[in-house]
CSV table of C-alpha atoms in Angstrom, one decimal:
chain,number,residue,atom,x,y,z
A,1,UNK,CA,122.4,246.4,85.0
A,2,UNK,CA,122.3,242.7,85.7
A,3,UNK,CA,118.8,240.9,86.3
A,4,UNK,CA,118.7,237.3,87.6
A,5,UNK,CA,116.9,235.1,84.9
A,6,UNK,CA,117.0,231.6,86.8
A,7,UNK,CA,117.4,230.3,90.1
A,8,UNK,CA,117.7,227.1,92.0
A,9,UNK,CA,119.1,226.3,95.0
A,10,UNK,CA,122.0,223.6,95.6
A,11,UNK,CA,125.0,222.6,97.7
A,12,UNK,CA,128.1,224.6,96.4
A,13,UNK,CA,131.4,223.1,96.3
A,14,UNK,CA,134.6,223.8,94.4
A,15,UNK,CA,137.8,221.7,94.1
A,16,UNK,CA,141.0,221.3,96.3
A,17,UNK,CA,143.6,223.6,94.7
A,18,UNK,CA,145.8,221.4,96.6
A,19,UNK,CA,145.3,217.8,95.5
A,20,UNK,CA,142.8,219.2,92.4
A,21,UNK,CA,141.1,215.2,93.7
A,22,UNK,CA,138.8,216.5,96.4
A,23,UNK,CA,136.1,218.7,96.3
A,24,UNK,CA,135.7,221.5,99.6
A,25,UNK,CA,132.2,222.2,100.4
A,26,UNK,CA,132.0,226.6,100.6
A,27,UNK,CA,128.4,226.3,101.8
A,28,UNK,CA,126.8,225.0,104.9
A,29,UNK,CA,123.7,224.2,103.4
A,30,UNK,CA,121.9,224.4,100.1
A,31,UNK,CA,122.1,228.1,98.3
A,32,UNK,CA,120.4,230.1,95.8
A,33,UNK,CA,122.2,229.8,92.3
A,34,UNK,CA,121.0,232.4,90.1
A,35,UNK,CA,122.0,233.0,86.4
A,36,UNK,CA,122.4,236.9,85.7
A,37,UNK,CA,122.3,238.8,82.7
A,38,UNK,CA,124.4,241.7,82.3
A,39,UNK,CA,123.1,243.9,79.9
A,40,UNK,CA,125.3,246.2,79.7
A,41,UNK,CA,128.7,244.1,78.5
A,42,UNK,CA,126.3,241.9,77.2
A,43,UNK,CA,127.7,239.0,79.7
A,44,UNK,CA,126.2,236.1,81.5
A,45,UNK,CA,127.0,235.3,85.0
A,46,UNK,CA,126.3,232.6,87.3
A,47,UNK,CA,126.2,234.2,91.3
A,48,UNK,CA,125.5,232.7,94.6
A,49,UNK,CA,126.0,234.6,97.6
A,50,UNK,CA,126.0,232.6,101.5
A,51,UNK,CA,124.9,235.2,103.7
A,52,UNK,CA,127.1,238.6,102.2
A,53,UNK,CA,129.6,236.2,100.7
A,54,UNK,CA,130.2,235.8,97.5
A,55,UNK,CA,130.9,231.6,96.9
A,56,UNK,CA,130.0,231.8,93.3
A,57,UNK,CA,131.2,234.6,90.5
A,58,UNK,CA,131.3,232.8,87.1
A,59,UNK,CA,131.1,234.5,83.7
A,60,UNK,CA,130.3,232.0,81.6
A,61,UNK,CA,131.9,232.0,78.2
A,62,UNK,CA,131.6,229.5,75.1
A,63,UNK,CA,134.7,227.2,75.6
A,64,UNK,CA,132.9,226.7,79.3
A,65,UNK,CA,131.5,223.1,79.4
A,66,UNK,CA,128.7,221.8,82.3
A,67,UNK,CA,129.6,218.2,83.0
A,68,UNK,CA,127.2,216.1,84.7
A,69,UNK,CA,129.0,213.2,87.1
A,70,UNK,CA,126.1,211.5,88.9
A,71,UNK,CA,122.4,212.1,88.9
A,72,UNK,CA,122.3,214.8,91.1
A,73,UNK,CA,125.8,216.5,90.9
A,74,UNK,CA,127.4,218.5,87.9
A,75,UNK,CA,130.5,220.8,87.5
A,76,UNK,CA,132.2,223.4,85.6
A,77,UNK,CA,135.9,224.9,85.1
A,78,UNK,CA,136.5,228.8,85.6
A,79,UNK,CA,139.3,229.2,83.9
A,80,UNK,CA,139.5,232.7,85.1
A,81,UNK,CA,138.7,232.1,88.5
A,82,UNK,CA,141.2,229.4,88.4
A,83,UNK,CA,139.1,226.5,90.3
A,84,UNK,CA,136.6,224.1,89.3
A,85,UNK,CA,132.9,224.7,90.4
A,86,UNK,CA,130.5,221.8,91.7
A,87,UNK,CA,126.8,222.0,92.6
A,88,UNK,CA,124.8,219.2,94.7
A,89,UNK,CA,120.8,219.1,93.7
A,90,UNK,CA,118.3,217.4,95.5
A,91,UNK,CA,116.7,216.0,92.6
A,92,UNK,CA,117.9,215.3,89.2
A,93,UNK,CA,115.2,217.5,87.7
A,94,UNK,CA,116.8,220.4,88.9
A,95,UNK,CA,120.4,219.2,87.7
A,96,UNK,CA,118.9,218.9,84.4
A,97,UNK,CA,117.2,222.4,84.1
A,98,UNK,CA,120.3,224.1,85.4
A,99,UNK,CA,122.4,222.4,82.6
A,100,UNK,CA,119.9,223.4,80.3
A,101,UNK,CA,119.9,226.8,81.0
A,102,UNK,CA,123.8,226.6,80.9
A,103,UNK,CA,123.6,225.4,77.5
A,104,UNK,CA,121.4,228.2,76.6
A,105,UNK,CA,123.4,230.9,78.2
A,106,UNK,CA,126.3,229.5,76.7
A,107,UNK,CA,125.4,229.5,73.3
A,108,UNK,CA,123.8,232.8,73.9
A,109,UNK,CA,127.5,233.9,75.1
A,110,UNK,CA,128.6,232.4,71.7
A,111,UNK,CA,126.7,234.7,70.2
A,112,UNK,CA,127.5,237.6,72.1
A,113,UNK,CA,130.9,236.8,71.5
A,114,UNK,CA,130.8,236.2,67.4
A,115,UNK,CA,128.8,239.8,67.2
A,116,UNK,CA,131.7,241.6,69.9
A,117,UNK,CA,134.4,240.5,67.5
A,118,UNK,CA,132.6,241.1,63.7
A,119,UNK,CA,132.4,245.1,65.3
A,120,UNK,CA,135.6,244.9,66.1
A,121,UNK,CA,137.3,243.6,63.1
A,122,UNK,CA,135.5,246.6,61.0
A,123,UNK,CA,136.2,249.2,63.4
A,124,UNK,CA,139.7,247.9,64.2
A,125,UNK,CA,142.7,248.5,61.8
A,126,UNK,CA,145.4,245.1,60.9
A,127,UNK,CA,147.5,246.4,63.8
A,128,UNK,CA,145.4,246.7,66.1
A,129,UNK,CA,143.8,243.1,65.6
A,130,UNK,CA,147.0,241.6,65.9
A,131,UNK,CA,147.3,243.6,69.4
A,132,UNK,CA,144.0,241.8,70.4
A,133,UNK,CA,145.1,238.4,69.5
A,134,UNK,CA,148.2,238.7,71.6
A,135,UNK,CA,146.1,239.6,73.9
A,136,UNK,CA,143.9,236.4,74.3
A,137,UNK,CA,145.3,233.6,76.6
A,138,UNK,CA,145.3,230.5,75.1
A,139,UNK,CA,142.4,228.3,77.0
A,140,UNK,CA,143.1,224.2,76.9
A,141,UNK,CA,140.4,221.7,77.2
A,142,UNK,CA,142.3,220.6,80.8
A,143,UNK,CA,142.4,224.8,81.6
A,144,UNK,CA,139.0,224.7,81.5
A,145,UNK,CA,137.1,221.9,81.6
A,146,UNK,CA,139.9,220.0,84.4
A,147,UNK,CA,141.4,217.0,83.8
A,148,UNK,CA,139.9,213.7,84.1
A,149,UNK,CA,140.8,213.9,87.8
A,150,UNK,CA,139.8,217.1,88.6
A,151,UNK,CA,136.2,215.7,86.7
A,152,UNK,CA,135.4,213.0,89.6
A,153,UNK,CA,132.8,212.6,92.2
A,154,UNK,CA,132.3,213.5,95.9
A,155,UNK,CA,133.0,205.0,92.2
A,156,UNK,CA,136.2,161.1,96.6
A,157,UNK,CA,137.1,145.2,94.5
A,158,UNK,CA,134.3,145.4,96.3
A,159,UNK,CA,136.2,145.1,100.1
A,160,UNK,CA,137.5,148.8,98.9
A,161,UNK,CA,134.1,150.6,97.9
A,162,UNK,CA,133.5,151.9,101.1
A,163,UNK,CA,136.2,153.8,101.6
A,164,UNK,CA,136.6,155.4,97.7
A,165,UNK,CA,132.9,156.5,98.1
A,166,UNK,CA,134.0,158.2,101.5
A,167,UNK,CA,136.7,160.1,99.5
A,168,UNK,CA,134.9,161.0,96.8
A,169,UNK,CA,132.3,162.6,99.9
A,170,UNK,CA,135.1,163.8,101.6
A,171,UNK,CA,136.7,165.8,98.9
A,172,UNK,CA,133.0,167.3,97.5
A,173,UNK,CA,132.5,168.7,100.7
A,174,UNK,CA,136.1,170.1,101.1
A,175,UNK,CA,135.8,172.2,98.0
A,176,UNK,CA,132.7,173.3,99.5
A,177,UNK,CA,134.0,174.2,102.5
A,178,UNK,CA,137.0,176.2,100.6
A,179,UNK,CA,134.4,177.9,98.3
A,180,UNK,CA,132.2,178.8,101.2
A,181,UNK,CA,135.8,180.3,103.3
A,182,UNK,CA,136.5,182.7,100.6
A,183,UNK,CA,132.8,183.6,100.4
A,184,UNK,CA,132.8,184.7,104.1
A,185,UNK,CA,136.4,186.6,103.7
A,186,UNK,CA,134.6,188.8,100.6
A,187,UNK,CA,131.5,189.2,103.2
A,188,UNK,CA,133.5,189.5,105.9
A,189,UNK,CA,135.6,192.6,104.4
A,190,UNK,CA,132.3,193.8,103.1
A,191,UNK,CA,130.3,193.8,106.8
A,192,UNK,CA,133.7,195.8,107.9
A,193,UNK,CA,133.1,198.1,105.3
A,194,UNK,CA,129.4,198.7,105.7
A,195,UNK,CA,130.1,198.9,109.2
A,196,UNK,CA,132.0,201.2,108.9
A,197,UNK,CA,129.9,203.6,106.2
A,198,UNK,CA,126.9,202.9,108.9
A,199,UNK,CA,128.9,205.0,111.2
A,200,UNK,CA,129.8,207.6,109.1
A,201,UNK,CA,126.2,207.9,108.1
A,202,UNK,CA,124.6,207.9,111.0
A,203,UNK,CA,127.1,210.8,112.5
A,204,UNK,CA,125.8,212.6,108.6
A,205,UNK,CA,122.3,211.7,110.1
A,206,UNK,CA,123.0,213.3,113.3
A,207,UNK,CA,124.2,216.6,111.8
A,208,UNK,CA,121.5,217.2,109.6
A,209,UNK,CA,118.9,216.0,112.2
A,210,UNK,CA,120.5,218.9,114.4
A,211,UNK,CA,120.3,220.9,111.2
A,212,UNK,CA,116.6,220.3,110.6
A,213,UNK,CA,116.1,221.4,114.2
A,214,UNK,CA,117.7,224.8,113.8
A,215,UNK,CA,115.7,225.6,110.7
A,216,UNK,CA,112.9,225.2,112.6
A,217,UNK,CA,113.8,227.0,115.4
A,218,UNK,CA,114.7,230.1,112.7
A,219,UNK,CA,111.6,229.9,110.7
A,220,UNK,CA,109.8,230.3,114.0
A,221,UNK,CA,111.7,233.2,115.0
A,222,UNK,CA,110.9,234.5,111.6
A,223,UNK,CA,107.3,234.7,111.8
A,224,UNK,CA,107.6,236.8,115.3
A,225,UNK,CA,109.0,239.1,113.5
A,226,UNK,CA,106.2,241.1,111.8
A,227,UNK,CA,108.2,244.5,110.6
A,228,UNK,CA,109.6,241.9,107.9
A,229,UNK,CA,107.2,240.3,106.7
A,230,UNK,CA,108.4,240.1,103.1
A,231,UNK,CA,112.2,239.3,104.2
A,232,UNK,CA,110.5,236.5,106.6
A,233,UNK,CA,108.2,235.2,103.8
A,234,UNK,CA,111.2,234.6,101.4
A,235,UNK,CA,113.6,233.2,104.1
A,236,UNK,CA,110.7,230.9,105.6
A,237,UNK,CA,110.7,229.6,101.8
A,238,UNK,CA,114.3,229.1,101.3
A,239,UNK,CA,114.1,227.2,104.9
A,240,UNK,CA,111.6,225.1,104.0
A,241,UNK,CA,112.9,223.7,100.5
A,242,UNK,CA,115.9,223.0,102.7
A,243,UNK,CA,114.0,221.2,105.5
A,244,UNK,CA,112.2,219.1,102.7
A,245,UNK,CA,115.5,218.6,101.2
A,246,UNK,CA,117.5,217.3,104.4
A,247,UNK,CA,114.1,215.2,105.1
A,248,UNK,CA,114.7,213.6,101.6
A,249,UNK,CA,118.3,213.3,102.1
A,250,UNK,CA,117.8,211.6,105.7
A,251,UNK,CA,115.1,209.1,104.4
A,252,UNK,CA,117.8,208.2,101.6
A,253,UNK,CA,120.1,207.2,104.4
A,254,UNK,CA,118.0,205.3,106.6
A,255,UNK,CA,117.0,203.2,103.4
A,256,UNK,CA,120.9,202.6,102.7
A,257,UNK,CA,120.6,201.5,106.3
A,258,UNK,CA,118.3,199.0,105.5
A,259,UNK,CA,120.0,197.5,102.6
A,260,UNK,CA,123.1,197.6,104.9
A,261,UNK,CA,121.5,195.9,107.4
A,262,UNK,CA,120.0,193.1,104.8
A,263,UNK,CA,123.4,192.4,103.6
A,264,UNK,CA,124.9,191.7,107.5
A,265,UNK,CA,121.7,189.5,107.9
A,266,UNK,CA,122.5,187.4,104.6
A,267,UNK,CA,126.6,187.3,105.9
A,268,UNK,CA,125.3,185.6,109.3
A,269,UNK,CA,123.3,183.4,107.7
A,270,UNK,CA,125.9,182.1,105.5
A,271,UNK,CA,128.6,182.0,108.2
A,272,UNK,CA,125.9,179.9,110.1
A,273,UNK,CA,125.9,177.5,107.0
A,274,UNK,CA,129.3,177.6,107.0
A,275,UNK,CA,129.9,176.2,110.2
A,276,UNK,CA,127.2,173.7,109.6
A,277,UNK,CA,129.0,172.2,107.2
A,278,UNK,CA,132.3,172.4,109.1
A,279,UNK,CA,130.9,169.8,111.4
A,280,UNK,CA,129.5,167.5,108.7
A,281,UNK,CA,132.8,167.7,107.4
A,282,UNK,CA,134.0,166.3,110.6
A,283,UNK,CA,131.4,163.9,110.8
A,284,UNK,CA,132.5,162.4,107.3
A,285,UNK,CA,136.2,162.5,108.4
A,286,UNK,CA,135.3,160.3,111.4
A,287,UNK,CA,133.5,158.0,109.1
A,288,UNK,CA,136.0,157.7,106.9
A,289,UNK,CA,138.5,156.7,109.6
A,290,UNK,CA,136.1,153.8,110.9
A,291,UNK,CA,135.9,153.0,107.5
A,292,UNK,CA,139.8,152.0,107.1
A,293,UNK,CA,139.7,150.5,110.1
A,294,UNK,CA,137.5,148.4,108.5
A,295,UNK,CA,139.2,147.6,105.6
A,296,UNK,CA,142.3,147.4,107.4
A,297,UNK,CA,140.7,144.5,109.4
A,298,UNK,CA,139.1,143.2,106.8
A,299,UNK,CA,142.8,143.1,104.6
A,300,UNK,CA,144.1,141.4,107.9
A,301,UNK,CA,141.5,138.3,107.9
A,302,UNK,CA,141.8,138.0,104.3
A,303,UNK,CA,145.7,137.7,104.6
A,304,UNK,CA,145.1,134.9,107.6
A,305,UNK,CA,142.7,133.4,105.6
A,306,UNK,CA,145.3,133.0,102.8
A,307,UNK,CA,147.8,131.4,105.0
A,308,UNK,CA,145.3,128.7,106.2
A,309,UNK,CA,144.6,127.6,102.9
A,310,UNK,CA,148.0,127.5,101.9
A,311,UNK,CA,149.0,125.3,105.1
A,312,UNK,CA,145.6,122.8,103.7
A,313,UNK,CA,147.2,122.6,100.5
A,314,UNK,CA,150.4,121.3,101.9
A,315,UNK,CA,148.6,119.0,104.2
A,316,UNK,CA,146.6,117.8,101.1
A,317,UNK,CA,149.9,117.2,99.0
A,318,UNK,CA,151.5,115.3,102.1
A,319,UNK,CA,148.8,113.0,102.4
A,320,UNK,CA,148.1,113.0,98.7
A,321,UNK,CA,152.1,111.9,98.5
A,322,UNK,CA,151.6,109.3,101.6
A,323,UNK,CA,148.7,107.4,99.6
A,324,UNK,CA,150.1,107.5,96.5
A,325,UNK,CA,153.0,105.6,98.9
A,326,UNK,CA,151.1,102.9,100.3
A,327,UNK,CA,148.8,102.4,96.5
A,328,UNK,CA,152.2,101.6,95.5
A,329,UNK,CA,152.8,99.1,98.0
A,330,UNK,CA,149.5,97.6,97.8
A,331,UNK,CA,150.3,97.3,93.8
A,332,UNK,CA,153.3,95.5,94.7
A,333,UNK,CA,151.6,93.1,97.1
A,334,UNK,CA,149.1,92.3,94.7
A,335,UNK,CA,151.5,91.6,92.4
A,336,UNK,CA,153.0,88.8,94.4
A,337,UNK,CA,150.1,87.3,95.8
A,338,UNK,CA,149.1,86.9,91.8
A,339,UNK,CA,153.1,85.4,91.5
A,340,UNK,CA,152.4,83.1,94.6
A,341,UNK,CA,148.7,81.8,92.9
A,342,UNK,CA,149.9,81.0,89.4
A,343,UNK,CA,153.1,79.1,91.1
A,344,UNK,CA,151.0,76.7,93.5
């Protein structure tokens, strides 16, 4: 006769046999999971029923491994039932009892198992063992644990100074202006993102809002009906622990809300920098354009300038060649005065 020894309650799921990737939820709402002890083959079972359906009918044997892939979720391979198992807990306290009991029951099966075959191999003659071993199946680690796939989880002179020291401005504030662009296309893909999990949230919000509110409407119903008390006392239990685990689940959400919301905040602020210095950018482009004008004007008077000089200098030589002219004659006209004075 089989007696439950543990129990919990959690969402039940079990994997695509399709794409062996996705997990498929058999339960609408968290379950009892009960370990059961079968004393009569001397067998452990784990057995979850949703209404008068059976979702859960695992014999756990020793080769059977519990995996836990987040804080709050954990799975197993049946090997016999051909599918992977996966339970959802609302708190990781209760993930980490159930895979203690598994571990337990496991190595009790173990056990079980070692005794079954040391009677057998005495009672058993050489033929008959070699009947029994053709028997078996052999059972792979990917057989029964799944394979890594099947183990995931609903993962810029001194005229020019000016104008260098613009560049030099110019270019600073253009790498900041391309560092800042590819920061906004990461925030930018992801505010799309978030977006787009808000939604999806919100609708998971809605459904277990409506959720809450039928639970409340049946544990009412339940305490009208006197003539079972017992049955309403148990249900009005199970109801509850779901209520307090929707509750839980819907004040998870809302905080991821908030976070979600934090993180649009923080992308419009940065897009506002952004554009702020867009238009300083353009401020300093404008500069720098008045400031070649400058230096364009400034390259211009020096250039004129140049000329003039040059033009004085051949002036000077003219006149400088002009005196040196009439010296000459002067020296000449000395010299025959002098002649003309000695002669009288």
């Amino acid at each position: 006769m089989e007696q439950p020894i543990y129990s919990t309650r959690a969402h039940v799921f079990q994997i695509d046999p399709n794409t062996k990737k996705n997990w498929v939820p058999t339960s609408k709402h968290a379950v009892t999971v009960s370990y059961f002890y079968d004393s009569v083959r001397n067998v452990y079972r784990i057995i979850s029923l949703d209404g008068s359906k059976a979702i859960i009918n695992s014999t756990i044997s020793p080769n059977m491994t519990f995996t836990k892939t987040s804080q709050k979720f954990g799975q197993w391979a049946d090997s016999r039932a051909n599918t992977v198992y996966g339970l959802g807990f609302s708190s990781e306290n209760h993930l980490r009892k159930f895979a203690e009991k598994f571990a337990e029951f496991k190595e009790a099966a173990r056990i079980a198992k070692e005794k079954s075959q040391e009677k057998m191999e005495l009672a058993s003659t050489p033929s008959q063992e070699s009947a029994v071993g053709d028997m078996q199946s052999p059972l792979t680690p990917e057989s029964i644990n799944g394979t890594d796939e099947e183990r995931t989880t609903p993962d810029i002179t001194h005229n020019a100074l000016p104008f260098s020291h613009s560049s030099a401005i110019n270019k600073h504030w253009e790498a900041e202006l391309a560092a800042l662009k590819g920061n906004n296309a990461k925030l930018t893909a992801a505010l799309l993102e978030s977006t787009a999990n808000v939604k999806q949230w919100k609708q998971q919000l809605a459904a277990y809002q409506e959720e809450a509110e039928r639970l409340h409407k049946r544990v009412t119903e339940l305490e009208c009906m006197s003539s079972q008390a017992n049955l309403i006392k148990t249900h009005k239990t199970e109801l509850n622990q779901t209520i307090e685990e929707l509750e839980s689940a819907l004040k998870a959400k809302e905080e991821e809300i908030e976070g979600l919301k934090e993180e649009v905040d923080n992308a419009r602020q940065l897009q506002a920098q952004r554009d702020a210095l867009a238009l300083k950018l353009q401020e300093t482009e404008a500069r720098s354009r008045d400031l070649e004008g400058q230096l364009a004007d400034l390259e211009q008077r020096l250039e004129s300038s140049q000329l003039g000089q040059e033009a004085f200098r051949k002036n000077l030589r003219t006149l400088l060649e002009i005196l040196d002219g009439k010296i000459f004659e002067l020296t000449e006209l000395r010299d025959s005065l002098a002649k003309l004075v000695e002669g009288s």
